Short mmCIF file of N, CA and C in Angstrom, two decimals:
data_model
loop_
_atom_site.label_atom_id
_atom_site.label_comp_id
_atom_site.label_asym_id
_atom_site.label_seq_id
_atom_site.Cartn_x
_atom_site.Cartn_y
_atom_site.Cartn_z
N UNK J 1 -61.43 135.35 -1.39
CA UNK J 1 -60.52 134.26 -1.66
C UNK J 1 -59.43 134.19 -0.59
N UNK J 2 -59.40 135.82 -0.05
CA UNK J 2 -58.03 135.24 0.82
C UNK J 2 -58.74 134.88 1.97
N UNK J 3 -59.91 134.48 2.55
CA UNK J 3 -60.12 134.52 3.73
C UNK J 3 -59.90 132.95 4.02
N UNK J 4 -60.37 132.23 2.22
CA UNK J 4 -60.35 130.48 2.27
C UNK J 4 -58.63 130.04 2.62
N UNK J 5 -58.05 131.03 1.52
CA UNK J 5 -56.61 130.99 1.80
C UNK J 5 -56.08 130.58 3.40
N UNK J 6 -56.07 131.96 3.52
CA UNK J 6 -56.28 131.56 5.41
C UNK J 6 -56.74 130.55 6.04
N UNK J 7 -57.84 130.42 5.92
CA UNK J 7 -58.53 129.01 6.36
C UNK J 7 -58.00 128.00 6.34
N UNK J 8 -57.32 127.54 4.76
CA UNK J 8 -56.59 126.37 4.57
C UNK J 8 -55.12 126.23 4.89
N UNK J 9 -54.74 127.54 5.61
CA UNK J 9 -53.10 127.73 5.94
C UNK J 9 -53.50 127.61 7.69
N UNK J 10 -54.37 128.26 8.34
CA UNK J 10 -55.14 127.56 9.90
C UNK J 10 -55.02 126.27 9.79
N UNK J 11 -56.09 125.66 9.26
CA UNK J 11 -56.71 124.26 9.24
C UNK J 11 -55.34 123.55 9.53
N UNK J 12 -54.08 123.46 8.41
CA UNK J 12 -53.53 122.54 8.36
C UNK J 12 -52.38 122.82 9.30
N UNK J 13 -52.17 123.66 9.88
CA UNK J 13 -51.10 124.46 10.56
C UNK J 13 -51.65 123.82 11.88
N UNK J 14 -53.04 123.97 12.49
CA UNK J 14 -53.71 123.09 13.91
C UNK J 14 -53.13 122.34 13.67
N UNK J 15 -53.59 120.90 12.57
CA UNK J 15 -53.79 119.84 12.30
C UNK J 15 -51.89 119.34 12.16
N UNK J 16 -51.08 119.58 11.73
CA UNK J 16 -49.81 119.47 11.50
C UNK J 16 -49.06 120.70 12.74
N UNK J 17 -49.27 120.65 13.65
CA UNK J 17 -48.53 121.70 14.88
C UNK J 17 -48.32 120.52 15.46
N UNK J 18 -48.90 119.36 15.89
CA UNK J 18 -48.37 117.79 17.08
C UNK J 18 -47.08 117.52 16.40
N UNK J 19 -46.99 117.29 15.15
CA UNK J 19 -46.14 116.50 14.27
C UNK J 19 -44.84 117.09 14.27
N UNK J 20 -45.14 118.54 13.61
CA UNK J 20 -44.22 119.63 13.10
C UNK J 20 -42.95 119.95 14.24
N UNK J 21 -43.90 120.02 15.75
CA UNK J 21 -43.23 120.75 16.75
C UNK J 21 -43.66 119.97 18.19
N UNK J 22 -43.50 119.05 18.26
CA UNK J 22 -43.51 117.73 18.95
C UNK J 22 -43.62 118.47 20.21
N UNK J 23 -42.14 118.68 20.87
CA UNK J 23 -42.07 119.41 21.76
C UNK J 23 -42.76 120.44 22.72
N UNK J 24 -42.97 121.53 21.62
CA UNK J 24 -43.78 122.79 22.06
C UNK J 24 -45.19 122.36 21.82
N UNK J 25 -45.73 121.45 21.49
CA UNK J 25 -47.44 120.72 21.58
C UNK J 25 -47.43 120.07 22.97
N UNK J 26 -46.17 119.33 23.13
CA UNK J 26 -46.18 118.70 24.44
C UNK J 26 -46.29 119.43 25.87
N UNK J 27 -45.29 121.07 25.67
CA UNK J 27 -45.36 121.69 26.64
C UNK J 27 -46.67 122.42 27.17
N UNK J 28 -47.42 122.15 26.09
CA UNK J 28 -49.00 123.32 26.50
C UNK J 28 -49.86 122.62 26.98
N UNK J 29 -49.70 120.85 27.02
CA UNK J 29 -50.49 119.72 27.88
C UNK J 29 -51.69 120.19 27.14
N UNK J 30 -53.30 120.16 28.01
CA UNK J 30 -54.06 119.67 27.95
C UNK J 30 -54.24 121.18 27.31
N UNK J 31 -54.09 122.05 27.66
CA UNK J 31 -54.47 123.77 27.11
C UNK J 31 -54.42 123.50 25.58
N UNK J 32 -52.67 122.89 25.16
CA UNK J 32 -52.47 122.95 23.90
C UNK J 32 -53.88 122.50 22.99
N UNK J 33 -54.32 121.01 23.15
CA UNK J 33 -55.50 120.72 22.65
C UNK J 33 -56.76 121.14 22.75
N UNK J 34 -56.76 122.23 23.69
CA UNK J 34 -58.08 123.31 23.27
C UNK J 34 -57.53 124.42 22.42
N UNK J 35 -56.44 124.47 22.85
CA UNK J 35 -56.41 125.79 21.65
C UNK J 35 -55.93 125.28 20.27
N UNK J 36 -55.37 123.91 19.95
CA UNK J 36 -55.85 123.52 18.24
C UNK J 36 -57.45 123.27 18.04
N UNK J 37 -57.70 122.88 19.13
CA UNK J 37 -59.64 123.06 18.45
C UNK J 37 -60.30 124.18 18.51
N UNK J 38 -59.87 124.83 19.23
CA UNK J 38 -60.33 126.42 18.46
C UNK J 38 -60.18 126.87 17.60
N UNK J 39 -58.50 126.59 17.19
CA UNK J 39 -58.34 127.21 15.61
C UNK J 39 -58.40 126.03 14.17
N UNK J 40 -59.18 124.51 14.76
CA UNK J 40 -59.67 124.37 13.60
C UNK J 40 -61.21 124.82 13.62
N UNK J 41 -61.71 124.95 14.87
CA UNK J 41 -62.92 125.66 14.82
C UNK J 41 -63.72 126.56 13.82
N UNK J 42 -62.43 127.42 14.21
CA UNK J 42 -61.89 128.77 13.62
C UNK J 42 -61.57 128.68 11.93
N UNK J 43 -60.81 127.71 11.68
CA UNK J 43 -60.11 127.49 10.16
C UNK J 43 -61.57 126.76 9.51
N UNK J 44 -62.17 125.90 10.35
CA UNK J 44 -63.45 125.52 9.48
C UNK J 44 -64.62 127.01 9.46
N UNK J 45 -64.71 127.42 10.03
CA UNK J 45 -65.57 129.12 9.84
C UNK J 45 -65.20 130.13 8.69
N UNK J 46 -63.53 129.56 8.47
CA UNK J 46 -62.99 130.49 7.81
C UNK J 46 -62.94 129.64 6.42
N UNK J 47 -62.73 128.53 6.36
CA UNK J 47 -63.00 128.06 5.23
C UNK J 47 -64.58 127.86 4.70
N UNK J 48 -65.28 127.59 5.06
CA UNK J 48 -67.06 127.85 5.05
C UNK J 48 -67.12 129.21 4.43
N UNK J 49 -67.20 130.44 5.21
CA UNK J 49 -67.05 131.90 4.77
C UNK J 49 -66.27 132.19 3.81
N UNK J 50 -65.01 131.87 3.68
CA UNK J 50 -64.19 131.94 2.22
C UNK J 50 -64.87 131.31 1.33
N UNK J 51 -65.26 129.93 1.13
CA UNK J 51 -65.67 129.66 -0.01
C UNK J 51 -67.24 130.27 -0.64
N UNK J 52 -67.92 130.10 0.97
CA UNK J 52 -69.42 130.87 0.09
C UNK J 52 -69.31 132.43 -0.34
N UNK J 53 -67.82 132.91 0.29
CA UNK J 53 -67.90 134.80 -0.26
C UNK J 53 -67.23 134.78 -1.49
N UNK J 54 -66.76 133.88 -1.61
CA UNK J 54 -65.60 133.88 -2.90
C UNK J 54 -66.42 133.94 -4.40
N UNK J 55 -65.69 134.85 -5.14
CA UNK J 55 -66.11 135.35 -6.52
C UNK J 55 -66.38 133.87 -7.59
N UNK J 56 -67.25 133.44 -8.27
CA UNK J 56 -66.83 132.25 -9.00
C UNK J 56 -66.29 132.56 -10.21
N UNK J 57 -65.25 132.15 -10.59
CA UNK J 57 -64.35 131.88 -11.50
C UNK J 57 -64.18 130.58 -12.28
N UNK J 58 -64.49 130.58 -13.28
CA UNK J 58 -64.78 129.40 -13.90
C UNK J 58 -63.55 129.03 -14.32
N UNK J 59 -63.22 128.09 -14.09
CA UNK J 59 -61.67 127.27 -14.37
C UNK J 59 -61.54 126.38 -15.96
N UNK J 60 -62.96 125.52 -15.41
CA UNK J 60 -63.35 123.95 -16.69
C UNK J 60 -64.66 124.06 -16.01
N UNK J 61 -65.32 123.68 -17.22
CA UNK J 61 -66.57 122.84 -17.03
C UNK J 61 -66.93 121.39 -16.79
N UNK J 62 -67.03 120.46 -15.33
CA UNK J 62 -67.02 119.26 -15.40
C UNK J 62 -68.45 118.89 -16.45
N UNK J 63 -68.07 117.27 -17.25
CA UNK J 63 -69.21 117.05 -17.48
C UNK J 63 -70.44 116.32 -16.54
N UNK J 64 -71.36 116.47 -17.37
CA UNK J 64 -72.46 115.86 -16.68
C UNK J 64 -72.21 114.58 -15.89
N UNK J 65 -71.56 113.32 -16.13
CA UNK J 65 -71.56 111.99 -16.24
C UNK J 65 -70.71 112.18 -14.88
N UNK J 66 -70.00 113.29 -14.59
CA UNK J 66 -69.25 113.13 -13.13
C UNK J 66 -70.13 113.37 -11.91
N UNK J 67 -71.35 113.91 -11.68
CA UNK J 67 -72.00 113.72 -11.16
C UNK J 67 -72.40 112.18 -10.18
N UNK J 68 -72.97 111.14 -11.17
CA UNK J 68 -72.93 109.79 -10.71
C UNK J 68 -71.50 109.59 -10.04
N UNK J 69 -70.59 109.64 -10.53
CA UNK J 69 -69.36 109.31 -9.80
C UNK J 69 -68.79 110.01 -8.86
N UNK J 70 -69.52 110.79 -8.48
CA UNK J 70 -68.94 111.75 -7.46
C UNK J 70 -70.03 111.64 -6.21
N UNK J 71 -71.33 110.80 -6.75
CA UNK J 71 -71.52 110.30 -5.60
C UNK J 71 -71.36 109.21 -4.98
N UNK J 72 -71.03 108.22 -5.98
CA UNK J 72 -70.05 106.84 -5.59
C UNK J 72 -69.24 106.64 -5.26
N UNK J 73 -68.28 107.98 -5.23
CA UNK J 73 -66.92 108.23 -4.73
C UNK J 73 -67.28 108.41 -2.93
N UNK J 74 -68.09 109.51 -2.68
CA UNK J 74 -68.88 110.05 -1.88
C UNK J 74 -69.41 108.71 -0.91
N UNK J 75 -70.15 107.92 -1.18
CA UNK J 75 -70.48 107.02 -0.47
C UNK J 75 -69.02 105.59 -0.02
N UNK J 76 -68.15 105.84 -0.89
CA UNK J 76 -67.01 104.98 -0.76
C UNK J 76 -66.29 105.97 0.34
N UNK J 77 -65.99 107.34 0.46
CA UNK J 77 -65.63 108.20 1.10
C UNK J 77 -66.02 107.83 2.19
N UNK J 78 -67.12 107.85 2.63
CA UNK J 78 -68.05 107.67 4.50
C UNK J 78 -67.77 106.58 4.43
N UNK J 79 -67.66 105.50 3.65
CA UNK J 79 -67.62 104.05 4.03
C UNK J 79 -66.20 103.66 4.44
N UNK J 80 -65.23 104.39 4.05
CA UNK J 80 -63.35 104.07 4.14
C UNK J 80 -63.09 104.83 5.75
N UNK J 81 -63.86 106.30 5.72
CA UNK J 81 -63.77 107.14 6.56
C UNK J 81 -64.29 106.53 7.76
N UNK J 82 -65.55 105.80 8.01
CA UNK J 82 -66.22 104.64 9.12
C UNK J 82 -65.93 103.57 9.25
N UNK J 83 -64.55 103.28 8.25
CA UNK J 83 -64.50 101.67 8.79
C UNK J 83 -63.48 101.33 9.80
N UNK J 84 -62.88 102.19 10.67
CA UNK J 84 -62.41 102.42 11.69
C UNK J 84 -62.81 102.70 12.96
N UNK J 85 -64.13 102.98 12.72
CA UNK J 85 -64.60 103.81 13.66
C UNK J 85 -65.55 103.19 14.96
N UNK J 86 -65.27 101.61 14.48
CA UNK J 86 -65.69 100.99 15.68
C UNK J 86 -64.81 100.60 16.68
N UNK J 87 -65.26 100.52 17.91
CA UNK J 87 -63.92 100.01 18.61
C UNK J 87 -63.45 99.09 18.59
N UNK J 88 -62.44 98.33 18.33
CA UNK J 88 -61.55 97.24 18.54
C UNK J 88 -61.17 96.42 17.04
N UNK J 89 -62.12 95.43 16.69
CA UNK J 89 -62.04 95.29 15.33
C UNK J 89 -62.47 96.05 14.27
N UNK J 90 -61.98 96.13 12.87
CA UNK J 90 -62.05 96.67 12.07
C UNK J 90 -63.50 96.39 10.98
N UNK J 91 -63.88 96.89 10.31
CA UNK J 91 -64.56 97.09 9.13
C UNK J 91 -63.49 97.18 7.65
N UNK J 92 -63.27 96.46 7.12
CA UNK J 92 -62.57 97.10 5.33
C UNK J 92 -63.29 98.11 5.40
N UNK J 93 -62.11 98.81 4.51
CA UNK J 93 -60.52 98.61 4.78
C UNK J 93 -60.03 99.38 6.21
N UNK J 94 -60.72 99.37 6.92
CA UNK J 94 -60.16 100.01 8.24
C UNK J 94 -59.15 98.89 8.80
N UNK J 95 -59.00 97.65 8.65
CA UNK J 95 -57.77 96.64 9.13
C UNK J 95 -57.27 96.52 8.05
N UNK J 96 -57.14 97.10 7.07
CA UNK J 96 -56.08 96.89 5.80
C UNK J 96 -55.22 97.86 5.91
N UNK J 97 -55.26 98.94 5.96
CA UNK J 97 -54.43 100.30 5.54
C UNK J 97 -54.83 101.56 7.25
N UNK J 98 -53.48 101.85 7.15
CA UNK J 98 -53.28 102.84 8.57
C UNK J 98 -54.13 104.20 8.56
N UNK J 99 -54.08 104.16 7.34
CA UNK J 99 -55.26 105.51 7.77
C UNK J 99 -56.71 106.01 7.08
N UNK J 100 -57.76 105.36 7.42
CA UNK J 100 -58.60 105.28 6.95
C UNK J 100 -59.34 105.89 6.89
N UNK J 101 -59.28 107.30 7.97
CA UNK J 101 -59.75 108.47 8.09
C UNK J 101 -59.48 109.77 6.79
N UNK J 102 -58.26 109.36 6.72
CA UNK J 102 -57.82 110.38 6.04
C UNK J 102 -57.40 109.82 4.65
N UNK J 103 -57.65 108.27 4.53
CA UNK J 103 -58.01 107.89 3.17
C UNK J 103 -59.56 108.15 2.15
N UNK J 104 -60.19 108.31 3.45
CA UNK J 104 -61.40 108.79 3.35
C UNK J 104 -61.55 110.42 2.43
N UNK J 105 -60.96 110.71 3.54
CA UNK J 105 -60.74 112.70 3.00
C UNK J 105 -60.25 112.50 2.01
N UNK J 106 -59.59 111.85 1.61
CA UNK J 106 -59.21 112.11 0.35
C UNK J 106 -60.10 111.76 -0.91
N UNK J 107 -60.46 111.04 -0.79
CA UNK J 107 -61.55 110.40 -1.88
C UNK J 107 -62.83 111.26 -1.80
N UNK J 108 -63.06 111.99 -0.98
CA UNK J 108 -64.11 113.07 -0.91
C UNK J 108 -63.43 114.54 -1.46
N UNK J 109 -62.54 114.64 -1.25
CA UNK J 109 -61.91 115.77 -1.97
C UNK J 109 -61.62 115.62 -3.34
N UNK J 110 -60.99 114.14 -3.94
CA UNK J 110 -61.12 114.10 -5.27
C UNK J 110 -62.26 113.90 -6.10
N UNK J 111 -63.34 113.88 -5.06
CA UNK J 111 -64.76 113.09 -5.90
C UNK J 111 -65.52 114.92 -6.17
N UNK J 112 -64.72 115.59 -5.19
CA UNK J 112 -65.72 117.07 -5.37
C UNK J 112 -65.05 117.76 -6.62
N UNK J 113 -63.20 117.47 -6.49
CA UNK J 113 -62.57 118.23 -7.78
C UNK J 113 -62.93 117.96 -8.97
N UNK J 114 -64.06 116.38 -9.09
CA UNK J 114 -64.65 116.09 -10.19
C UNK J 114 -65.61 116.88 -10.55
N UNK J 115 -66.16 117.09 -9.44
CA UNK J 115 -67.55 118.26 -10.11
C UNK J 115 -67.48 119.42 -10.17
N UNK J 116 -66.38 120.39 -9.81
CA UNK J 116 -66.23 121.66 -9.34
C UNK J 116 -65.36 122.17 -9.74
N UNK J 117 -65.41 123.03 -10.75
CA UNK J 117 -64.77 123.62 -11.82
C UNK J 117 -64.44 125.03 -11.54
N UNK J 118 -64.34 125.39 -10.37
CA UNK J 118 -64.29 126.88 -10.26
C UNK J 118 -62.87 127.25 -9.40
N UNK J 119 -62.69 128.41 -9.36
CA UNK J 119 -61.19 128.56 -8.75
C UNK J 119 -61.23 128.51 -7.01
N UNK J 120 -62.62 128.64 -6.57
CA UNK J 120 -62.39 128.43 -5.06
C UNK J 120 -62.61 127.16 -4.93
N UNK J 121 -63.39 126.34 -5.81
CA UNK J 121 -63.12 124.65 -5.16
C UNK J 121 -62.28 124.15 -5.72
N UNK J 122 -61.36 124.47 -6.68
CA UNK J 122 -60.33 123.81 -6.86
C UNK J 122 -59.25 124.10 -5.94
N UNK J 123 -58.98 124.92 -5.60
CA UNK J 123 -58.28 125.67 -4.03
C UNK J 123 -58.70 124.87 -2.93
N UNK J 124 -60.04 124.89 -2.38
CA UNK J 124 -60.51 124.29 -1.19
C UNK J 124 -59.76 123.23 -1.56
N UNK J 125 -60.62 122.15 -2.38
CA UNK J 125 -60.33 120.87 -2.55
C UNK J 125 -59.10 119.99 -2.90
N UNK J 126 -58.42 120.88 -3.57
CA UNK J 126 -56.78 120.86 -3.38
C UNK J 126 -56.00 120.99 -2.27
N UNK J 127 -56.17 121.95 -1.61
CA UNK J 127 -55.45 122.31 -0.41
C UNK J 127 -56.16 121.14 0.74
N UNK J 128 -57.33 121.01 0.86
CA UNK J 128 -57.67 120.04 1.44
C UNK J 128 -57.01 118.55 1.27
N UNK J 129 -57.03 118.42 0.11
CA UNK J 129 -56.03 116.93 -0.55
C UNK J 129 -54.42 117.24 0.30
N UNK J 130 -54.06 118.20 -0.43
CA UNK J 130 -52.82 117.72 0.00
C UNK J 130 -52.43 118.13 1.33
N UNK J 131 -53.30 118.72 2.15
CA UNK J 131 -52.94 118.64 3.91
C UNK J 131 -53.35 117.16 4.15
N UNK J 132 -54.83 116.29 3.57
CA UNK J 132 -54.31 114.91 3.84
C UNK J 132 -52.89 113.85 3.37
N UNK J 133 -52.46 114.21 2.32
CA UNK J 133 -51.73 113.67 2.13
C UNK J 133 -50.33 113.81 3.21
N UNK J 134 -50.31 115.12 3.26
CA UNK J 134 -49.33 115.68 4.17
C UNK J 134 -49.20 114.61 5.41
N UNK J 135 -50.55 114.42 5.68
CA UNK J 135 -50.56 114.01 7.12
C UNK J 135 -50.27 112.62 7.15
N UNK J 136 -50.74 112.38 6.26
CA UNK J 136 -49.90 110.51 6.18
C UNK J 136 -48.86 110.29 6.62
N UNK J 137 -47.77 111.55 5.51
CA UNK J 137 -46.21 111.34 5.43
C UNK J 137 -46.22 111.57 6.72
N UNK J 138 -46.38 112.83 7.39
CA UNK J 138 -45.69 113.33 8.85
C UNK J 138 -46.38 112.37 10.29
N UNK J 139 -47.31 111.22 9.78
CA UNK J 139 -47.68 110.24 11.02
C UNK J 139 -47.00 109.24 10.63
N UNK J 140 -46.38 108.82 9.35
CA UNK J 140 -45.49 107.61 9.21
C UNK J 140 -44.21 107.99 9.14
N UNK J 141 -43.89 109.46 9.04
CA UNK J 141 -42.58 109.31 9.44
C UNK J 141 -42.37 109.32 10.98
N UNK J 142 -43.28 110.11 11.65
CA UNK J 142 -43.20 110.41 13.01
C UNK J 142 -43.65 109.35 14.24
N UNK J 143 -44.38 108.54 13.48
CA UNK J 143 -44.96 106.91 14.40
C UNK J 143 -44.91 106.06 13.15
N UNK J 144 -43.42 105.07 13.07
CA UNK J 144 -43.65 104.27 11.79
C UNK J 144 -44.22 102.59 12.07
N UNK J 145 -44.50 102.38 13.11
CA UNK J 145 -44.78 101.15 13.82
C UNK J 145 -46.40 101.43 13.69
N UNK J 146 -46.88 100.20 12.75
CA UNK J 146 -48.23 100.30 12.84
C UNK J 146 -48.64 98.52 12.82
N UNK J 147 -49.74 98.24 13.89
CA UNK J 147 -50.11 96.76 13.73
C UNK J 147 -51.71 96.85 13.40
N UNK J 148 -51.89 95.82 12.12
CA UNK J 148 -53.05 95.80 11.85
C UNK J 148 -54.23 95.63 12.67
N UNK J 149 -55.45 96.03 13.16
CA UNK J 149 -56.31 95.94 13.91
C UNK J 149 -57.51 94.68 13.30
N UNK J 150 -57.65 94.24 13.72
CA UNK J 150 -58.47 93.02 13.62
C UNK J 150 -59.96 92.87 12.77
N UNK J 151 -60.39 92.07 12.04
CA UNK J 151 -61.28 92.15 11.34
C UNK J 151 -62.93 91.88 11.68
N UNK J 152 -63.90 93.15 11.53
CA UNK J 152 -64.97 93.25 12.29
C UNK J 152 -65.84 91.87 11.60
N UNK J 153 -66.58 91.78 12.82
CA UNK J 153 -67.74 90.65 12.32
C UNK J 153 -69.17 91.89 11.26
N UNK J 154 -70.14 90.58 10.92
CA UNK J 154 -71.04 91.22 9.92
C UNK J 154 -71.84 92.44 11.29
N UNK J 155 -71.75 92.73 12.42
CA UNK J 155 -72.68 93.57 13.31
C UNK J 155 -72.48 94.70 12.79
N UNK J 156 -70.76 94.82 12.77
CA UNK J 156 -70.37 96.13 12.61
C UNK J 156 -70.20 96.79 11.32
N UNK J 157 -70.49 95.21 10.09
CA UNK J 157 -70.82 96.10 8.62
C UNK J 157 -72.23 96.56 8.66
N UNK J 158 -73.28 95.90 9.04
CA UNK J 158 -74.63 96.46 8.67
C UNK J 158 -74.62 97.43 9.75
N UNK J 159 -73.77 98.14 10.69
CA UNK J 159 -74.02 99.11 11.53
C UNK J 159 -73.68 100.14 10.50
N UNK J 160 -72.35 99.95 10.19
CA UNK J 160 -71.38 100.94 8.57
C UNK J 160 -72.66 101.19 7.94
N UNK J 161 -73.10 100.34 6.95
CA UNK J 161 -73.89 100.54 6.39
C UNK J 161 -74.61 101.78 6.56
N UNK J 162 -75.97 101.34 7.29
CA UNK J 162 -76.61 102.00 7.78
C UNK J 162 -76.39 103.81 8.01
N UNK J 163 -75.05 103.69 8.72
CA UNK J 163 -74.53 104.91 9.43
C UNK J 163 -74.22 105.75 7.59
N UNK J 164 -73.15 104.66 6.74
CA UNK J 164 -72.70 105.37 5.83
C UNK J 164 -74.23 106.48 5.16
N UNK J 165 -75.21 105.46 4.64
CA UNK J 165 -76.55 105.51 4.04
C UNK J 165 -77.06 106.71 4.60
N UNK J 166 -77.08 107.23 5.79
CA UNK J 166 -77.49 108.08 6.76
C UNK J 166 -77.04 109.53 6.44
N UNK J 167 -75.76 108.87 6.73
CA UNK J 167 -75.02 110.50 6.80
C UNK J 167 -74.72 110.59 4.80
N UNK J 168 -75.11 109.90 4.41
CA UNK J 168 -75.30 110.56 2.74
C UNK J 168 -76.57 110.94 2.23
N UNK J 169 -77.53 110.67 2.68
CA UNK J 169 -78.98 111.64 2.78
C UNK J 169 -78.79 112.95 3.89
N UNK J 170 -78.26 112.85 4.34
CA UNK J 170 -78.22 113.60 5.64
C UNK J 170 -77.25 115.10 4.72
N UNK J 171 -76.02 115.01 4.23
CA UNK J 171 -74.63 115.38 3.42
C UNK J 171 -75.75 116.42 2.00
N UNK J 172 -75.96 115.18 1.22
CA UNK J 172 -77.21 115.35 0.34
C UNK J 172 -78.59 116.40 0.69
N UNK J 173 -78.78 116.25 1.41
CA UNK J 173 -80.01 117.14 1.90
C UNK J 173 -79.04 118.63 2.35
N UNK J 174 -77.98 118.95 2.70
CA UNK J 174 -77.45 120.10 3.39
C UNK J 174 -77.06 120.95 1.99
N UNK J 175 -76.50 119.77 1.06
CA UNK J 175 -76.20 120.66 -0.32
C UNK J 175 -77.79 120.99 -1.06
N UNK J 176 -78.43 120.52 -0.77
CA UNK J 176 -79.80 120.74 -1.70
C UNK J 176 -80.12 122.08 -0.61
N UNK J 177 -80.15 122.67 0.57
CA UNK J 177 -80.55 123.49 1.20
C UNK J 177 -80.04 124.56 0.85
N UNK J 178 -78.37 124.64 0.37
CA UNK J 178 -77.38 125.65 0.02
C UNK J 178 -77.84 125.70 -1.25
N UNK J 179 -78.38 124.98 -2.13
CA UNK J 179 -79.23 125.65 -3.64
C UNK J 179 -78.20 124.58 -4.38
N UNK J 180 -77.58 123.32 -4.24
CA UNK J 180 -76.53 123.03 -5.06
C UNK J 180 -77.06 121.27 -4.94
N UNK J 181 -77.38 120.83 -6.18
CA UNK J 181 -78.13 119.75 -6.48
C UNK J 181 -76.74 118.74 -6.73
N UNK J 182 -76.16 117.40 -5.61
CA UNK J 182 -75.60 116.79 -5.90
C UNK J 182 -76.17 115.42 -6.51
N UNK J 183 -77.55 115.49 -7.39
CA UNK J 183 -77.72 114.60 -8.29
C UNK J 183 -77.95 115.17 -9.47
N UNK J 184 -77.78 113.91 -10.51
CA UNK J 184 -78.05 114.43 -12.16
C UNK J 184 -79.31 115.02 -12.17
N UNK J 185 -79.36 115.85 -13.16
CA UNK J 185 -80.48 116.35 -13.63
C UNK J 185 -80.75 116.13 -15.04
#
């Protein structure tokens, strides 16, 4: 447990070091940004390894019926998380709301606390939540000037699509390999 601990005190410590300490990110130039991707490198290895070594501890039992919704959450997740991700104009809600990346993360972290009743994913998935949340506050307090980006034509929804559809068979198939069935049974 303490290794996830760690992990999630890395992770967000990379990820919140630009914000936190403006300055001293600025002075390490181009070095600085290899060495935060090493240690989320690093914080994702350590969170991976923490959670699969970690003891299970049963917290609550989700019911069955969260299943379906946790993969609808899941597919709304890649779809909020990609609708930015084209260049120039937007996809909804990627031209509605400033951060769509990490509106994303979030809805994937609350869609897992639905199914996962144990004391290391409620940890992961918590601590994961609220370093996104974190990061909202400390990019709107720290860059509060934001202009909406422009609204994509239909190319770049059936590209979404597609891509979302993809990488959720793709997501789906990695948990069925680890022994952990994210459909009803």
């Amino acid at each position: 447990m303490l290794l996830l601990i760690a992990g999630l005190i890395l992770w967000s410590f990379a990820h919140y070091f630009k914000r936190l300490l403006p300055d001293l990110h600025a002075s390490f130039g181009a070095a600085g940004r290899a060495i935060m991707g090493v240690g989320i490198l690093i914080s994702l290895l350590m969170l991976f390894f923490g959670y699969r070594s970690a003891d299970f501890i049963s917290i609550w039992h989700p019911p069955s019926f969260m299943t379906p919704i946790n993969n609808i959450l899941m597919l709304l997740a890649l779809w909020v998380f990609g609708s930015s991700a084209a260049k120039g104009a937007k996809a909804w809600p990627g031209y509605q709301i400033r951060h769509p990346e990490l509106t994303g993360f979030k809805i994937w972290a609350v869609a897992h606390l639905l199914v996962n009743g144990d004391l290391a994913s409620i940890l992961l998935f918590t601590g994961l939540l609220a370093w996104a949340v974190g990061s909202v506050i400390l990019i709107n307090k720290t860059e509060p000037e934001w202009t909406p980006p422009e609204k994509a034509g239909i190319k770049t929804y059936v590209r979404l699509s597609v891509i979302v559809l993809v990488l959720f068979a793709l997501i789906a198939s990695v948990h069925v390999w680890f022994g952990l069935s994210p459909f009803p049974r």
